[in-house]
Coordinates of C-alpha atoms in Angstrom, one line a residue:
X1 CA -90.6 93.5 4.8
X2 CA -92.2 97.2 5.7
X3 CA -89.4 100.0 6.5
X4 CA -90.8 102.0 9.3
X5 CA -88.8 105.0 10.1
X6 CA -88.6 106.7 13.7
X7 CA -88.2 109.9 14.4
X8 CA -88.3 110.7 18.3
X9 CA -86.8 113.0 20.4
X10 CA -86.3 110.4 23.3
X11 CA -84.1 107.9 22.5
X12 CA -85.9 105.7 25.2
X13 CA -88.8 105.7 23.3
X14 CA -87.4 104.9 19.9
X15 CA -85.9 101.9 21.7
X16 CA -89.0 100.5 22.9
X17 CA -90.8 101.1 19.6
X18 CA -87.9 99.1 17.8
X19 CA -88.3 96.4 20.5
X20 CA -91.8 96.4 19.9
X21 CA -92.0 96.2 16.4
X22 CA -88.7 94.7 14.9
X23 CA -89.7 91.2 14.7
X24 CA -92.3 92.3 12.3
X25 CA -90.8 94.8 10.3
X26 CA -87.4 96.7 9.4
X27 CA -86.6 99.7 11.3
X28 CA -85.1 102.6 10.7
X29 CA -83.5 105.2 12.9
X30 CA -81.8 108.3 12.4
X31 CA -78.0 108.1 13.9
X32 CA -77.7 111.8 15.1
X33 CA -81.2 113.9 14.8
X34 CA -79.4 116.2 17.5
X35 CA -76.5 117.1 14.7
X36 CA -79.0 117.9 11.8
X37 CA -78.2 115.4 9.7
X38 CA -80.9 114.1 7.5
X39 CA -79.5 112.2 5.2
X40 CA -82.2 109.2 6.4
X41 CA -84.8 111.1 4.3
X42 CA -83.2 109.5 0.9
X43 CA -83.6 106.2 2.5
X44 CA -86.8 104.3 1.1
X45 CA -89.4 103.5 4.4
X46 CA -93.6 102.9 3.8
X47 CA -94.4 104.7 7.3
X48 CA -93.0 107.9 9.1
X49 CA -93.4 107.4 13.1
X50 CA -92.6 111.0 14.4
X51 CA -93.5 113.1 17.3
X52 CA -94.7 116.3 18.2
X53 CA -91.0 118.1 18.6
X54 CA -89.7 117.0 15.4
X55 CA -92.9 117.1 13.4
X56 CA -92.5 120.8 13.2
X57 CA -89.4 120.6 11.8
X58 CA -89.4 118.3 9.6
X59 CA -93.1 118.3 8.1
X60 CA -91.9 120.1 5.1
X61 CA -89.6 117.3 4.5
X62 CA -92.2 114.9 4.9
X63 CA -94.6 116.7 2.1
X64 CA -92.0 116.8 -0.7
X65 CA -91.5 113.2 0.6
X66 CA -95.2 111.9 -0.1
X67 CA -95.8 114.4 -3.0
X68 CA -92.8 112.3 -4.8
X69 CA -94.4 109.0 -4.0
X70 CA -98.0 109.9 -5.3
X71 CA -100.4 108.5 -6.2
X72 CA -98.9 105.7 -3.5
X73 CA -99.8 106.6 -0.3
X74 CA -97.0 107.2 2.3
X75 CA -98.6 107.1 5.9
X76 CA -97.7 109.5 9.3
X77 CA -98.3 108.5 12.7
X78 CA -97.9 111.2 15.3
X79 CA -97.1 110.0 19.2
X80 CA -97.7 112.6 22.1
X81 CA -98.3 112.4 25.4
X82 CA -100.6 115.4 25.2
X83 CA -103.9 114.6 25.0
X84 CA -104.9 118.0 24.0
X85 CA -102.3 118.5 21.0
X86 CA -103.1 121.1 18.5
X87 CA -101.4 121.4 15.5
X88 CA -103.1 124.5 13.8
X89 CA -99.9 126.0 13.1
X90 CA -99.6 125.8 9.6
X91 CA -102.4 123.4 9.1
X92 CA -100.4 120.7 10.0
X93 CA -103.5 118.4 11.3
X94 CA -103.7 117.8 7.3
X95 CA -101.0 116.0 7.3
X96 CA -101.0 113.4 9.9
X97 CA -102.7 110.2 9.4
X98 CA -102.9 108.6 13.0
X99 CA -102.1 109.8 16.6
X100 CA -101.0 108.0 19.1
X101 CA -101.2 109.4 22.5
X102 CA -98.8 107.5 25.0
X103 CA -98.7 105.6 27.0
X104 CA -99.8 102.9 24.4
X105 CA -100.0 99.6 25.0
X106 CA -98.1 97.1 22.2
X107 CA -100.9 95.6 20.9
X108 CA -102.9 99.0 19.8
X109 CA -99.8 99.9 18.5
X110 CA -98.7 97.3 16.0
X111 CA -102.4 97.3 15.1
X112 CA -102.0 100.8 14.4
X113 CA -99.1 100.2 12.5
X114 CA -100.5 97.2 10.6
X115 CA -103.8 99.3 9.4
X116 CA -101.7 102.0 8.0
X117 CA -99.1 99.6 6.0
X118 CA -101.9 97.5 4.8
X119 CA -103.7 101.0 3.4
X120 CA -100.3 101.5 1.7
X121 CA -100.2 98.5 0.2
X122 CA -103.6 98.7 -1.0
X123 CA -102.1 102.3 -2.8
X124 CA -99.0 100.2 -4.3
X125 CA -102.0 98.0 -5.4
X126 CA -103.6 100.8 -7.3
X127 CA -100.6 101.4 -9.2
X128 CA -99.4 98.4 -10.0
X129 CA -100.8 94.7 -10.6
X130 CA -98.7 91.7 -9.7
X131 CA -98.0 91.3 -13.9
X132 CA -96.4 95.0 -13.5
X133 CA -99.0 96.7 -15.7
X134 CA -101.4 99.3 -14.8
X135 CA -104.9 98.8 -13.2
X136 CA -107.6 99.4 -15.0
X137 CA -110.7 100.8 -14.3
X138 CA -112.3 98.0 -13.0
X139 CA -109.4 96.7 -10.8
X140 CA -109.1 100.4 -9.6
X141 CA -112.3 100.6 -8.4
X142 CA -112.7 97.2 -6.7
X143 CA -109.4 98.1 -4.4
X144 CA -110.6 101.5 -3.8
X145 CA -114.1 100.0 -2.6
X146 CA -112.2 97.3 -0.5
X147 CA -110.1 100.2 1.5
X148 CA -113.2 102.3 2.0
X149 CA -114.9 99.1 3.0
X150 CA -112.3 99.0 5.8
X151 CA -112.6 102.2 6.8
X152 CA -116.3 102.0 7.3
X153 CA -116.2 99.2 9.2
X154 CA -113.7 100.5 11.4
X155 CA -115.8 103.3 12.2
X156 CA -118.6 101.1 12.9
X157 CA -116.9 99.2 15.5
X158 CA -116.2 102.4 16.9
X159 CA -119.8 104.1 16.9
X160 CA -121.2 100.5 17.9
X161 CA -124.7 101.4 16.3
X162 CA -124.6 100.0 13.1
X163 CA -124.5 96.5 13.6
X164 CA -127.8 94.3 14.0
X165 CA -128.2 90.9 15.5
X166 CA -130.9 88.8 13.4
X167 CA -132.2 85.5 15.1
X168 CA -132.5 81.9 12.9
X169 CA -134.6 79.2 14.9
X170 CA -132.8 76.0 15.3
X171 CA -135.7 73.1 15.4
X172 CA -135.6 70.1 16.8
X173 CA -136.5 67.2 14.6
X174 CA -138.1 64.8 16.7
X175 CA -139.9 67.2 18.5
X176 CA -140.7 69.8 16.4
X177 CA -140.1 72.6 17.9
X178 CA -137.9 75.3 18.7
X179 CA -134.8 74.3 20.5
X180 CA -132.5 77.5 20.0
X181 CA -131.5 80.1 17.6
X182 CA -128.3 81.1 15.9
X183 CA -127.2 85.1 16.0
X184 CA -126.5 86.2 12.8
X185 CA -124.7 89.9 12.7
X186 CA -126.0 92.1 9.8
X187 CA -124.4 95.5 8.9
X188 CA -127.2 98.7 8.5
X189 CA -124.4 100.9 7.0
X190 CA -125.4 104.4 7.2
X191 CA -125.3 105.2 3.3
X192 CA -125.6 101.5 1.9
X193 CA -128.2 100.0 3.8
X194 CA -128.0 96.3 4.8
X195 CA -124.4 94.2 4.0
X196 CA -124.9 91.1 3.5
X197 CA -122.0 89.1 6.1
X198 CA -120.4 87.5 3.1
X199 CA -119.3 91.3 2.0
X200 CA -118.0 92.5 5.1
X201 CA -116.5 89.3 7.3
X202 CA -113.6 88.2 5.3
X203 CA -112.0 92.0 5.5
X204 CA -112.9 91.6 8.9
X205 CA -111.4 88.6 9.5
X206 CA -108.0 89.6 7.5
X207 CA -108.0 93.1 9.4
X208 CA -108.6 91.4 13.1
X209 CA -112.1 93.7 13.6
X210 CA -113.4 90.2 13.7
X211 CA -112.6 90.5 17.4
X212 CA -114.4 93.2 18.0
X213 CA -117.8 92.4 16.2
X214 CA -117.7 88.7 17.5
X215 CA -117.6 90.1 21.0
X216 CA -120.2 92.4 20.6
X217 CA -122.6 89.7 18.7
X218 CA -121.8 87.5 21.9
X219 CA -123.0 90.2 24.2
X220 CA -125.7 91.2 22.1
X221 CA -127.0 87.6 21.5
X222 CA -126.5 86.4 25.1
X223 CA -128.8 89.6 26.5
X224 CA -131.4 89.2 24.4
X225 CA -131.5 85.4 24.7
X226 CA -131.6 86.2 28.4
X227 CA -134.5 88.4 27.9
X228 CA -137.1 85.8 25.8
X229 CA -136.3 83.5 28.9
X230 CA -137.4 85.6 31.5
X231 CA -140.3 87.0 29.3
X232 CA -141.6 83.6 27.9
X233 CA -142.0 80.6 30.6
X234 CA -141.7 78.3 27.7
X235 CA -138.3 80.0 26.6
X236 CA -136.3 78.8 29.7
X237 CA -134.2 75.9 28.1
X238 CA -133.9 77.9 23.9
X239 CA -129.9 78.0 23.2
X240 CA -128.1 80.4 21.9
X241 CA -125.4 79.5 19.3
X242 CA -123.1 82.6 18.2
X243 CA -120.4 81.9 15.5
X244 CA -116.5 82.6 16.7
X245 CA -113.5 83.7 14.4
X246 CA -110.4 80.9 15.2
X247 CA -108.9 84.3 16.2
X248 CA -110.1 84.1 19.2
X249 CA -109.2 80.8 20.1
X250 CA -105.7 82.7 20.2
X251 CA -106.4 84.9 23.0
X252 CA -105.1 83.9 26.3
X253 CA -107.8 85.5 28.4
X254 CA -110.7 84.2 26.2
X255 CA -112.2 81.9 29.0
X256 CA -112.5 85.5 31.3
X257 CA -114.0 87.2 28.8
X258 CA -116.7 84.8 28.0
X259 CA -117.4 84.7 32.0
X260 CA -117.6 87.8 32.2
X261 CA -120.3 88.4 29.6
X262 CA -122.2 85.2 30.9
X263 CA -122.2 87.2 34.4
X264 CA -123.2 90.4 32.6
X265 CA -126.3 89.1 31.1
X266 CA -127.0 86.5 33.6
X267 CA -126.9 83.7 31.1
X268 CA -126.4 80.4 32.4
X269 CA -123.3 79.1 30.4
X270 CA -125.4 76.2 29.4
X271 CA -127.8 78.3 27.3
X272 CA -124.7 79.1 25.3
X273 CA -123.0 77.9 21.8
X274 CA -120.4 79.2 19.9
X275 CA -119.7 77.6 16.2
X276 CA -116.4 77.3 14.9
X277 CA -116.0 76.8 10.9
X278 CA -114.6 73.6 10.3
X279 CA -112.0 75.4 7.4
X280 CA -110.7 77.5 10.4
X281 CA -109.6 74.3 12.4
X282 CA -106.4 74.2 11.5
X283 CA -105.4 77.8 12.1
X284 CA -106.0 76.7 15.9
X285 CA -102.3 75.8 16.9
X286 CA -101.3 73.2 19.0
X287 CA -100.7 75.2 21.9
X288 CA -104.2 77.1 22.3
X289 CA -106.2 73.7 22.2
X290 CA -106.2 74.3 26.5
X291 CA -108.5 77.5 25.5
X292 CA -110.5 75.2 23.5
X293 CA -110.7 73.2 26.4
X294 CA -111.2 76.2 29.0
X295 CA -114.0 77.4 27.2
X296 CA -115.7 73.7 27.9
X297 CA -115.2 74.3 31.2
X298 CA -117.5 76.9 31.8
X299 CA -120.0 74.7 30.4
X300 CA -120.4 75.8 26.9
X301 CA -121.0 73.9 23.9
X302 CA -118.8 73.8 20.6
X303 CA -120.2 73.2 17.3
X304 CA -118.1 72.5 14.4
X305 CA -120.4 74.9 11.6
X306 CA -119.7 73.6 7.9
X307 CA -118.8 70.0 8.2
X308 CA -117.5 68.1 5.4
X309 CA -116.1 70.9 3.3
X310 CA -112.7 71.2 5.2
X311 CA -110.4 68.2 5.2
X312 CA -110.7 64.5 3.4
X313 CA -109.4 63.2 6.7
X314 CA -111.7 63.1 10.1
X315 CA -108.5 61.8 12.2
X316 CA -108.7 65.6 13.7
X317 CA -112.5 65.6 15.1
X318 CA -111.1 62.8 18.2
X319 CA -108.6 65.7 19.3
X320 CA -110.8 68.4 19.7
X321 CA -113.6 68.9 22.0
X322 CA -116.8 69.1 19.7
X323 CA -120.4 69.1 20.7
X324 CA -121.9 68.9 17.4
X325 CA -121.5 68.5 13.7
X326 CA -124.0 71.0 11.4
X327 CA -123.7 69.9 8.1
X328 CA -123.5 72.2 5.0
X329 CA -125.8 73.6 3.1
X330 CA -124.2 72.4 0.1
X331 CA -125.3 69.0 1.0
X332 CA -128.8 69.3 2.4
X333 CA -129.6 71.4 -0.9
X334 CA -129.0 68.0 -3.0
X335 CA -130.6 65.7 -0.4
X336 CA -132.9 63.7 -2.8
X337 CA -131.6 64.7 -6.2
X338 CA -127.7 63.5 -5.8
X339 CA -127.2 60.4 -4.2
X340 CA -123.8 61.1 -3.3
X341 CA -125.0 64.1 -1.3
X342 CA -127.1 61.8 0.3
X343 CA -124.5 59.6 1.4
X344 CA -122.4 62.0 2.5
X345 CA -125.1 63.4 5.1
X346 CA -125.9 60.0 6.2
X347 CA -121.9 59.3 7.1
X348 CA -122.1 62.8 9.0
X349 CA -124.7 62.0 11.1
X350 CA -123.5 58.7 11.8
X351 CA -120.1 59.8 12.6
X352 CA -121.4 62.5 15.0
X353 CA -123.2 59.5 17.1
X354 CA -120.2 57.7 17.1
X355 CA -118.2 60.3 18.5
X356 CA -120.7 61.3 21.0
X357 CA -122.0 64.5 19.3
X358 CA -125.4 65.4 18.1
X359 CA -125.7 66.4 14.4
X360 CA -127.5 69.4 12.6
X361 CA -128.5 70.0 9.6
X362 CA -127.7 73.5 7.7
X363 CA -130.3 75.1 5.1
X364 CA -133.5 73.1 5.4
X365 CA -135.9 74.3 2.6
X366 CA -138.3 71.6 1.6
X367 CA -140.6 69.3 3.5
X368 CA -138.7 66.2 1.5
X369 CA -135.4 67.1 3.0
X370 CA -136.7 67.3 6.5
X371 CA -138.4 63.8 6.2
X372 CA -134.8 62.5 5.0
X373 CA -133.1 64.2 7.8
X374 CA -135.9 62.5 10.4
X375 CA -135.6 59.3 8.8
X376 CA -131.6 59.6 9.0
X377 CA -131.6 60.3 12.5
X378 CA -130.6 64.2 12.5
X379 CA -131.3 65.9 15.8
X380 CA -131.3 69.5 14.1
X381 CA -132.5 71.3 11.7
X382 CA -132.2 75.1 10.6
X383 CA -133.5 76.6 7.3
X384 CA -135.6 78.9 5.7
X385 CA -138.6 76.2 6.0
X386 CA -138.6 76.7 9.4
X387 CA -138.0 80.6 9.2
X388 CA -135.5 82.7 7.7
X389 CA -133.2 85.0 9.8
X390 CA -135.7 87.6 11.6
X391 CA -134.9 90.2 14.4
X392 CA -135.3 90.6 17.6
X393 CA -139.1 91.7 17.5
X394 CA -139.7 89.0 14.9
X395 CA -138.1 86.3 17.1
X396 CA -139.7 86.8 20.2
X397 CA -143.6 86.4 18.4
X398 CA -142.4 83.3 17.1
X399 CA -141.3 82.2 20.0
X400 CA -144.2 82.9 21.9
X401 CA -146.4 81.7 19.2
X402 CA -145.3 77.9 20.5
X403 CA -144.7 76.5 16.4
X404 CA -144.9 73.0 15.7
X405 CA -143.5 72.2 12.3
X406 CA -144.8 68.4 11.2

């Protein structure tokens, strides 16, 4: 467990930081600051939570402190309740990692908090593996790119520029035509160009940004859909399907947020879709399922994205409240060359109709597939026979270009 030592001036505030932060981690607090004792500074901790008062005395302290712990990095948060603070005297800005201006909320704290251990332990990382030897090269060089990864990222939530929505049309098989699109977030990182998701969503998913850029995807996704029905008579009734970390499944206000964009870009809440990955089930407890079931109350859809490579065991789908089943990519890839793979789509589809759900079919590529699919009874497809991922521009010409794919 992380050591976090406080150092504040009011002791009202180090109690509410201790309250606030010692289920998660060990905290330690200086018995008598007032006396001048500072003994606590040979006592090991992994971040420094100090304010303004005793920042000036004690930075000194804190530099021969990191200094001796280098090349790990030791991190300093600063609280204030002056939003203006300055600390130009003796360059002491240099030294601070994060400030905190109260009042602060707990969450935005204990993120806070949780950002500047996990940077540490990245560091520890650095200088050691888990066999106790050094890192080389190679290893030092991936962790280093994974922390700056991070901080880009977090910038980019902040700036709210850099991320792009790309549109993939969802087909309908009997009809042959466009029935929706899925919103697909890509990064334009200022330096790097485009990240691919597969670079960028599992640090944002183990960081809790995923939050963030699922929200903004949503409200992105929702205007724009919003838009190609107005513009395009023949647009009214396209879905939009946008996927959704389990995270926030967890959020007890989820159901007003989600109203609150669908009032924001005027989308009726049956144009909507959000997928959850069927490997993220489980990390939905027990007790949030009533979200799950709030969200279906404002009339949107769920689809469970990635079927058949989570569990061995279906007993789960009968206590959930899934739309639809969309089948793996994996599996449509071998439709026609691995007759196990074609089994295995076939049971899909069939369980979906059995549970009342409507299946749809991941990865399309070939005009064989597709026929498979139609024969199979598959209500969906989406693949790069169809189109691959375009933007916004790209989407709305082939939408009004009215495609029929036979």
């Amino acid at each position: 467990m992380s050591t976090i030592l406080l150092i504040l001036k009011h002791k009202e505030n180090s109690r509410l930081l201790s309250e606030w932060l010692g289920k998660s981690y060990q905290i330690l607090l200086p018995i008598s600051l007032e006396s001048g004792d500072d003994t606590f500074w040979e006592e090991p901790f992994d971040l420094c939570i100090i304010d303004g008062y005793f920042l000036h005395l004690y930075w000194e302290r804190l530099q021969v402190r990191r200094k001796s712990e280098q090349p790990v990095f030791l991190p300093i948060l600063l609280v204030t309740s002056r939003p203006n603070v300055t600390l130009e005297t003796r360059n002491l800005w240099q030294f601070v990692d994060k400030l905190v201006i109260t009042p602060i909320t707990k969450r935005v704290l204990q993120t806070d908090v949780e950002v500047l251990l996990r940077s540490r332990r990245l560091s520890l990382q650095l200088k050691l593996n888990q066999s106790g030897e050094e890192f080389d090269n190679n290893q030092q060089s991936k962790a280093l790119a994974l922390l700056q990864l991070e901080a880009d990222l977090r910038k980019a939530i902040e700036e709210g520029n850099q991320f792009q929505v790309y549109y993939q049309p969802i087909v309908s098989l009997e009809h042959q035509t466009i029935a929706g699109f899925e919103a697909l977030v890509r990064w334009n990182h200022p330096k790097q160009g485009l990240i691919a998701p597969d670079q960028f969503i599992p640090v944002a998913e183990e960081t809790g940004l995923i939050l963030s850029i699922d929200l903004w995807v949503l409200q992105e996704a929702c205007r724009q859909m919003r838009i190609w029905q107005l513009s395009l008579p023949h647009a009214a009734r396209l879905k939009i399907s946008v996927n959704f970390s389990s995270k926030q499944f967890s959020l007890v206000n989820l159901q007003q947020k989600l109203a609150k964009i669908l009032i924001h870009t005027d989308l009726d809440s049956e144009s909507l879709k959000l997928e959850l990955t069927e490997s993220k089930l489980l990390d939905i407890a027990q007790s949030t399922m009533t979200t799950l079931l709030d969200v279906k109350s404002l009339g949107i859809e769920l689809v469970l994205d990635d079927f058949g490579t989570g569990y061995s065991s279906f007993s789960y789908l009968h206590n959930v409240p899934i739309d639809a089943l969309k089948i793996d990519r994996s599996f449509i890839w071998k439709i026609g060359v691995d007759e196990n793979s074609n089994k295995i789509v076939q049971s899909i589809i069939r369980l979906s109709h059995k549970l009342g759900m409507y299946a749809i079919a991941e990865g399309v590529e070939t005009v064989e597939q597709l026929a498979q699919l139609k024969k199979w009874g598959c209500e969906y497809g989406q693949g790069y026979l169809f189109a691959k991922p375009l933007n916004s521009a790209a989407a709305w010409e082939l939408i009004a270009s009215k495609p029929i794919w036979s």
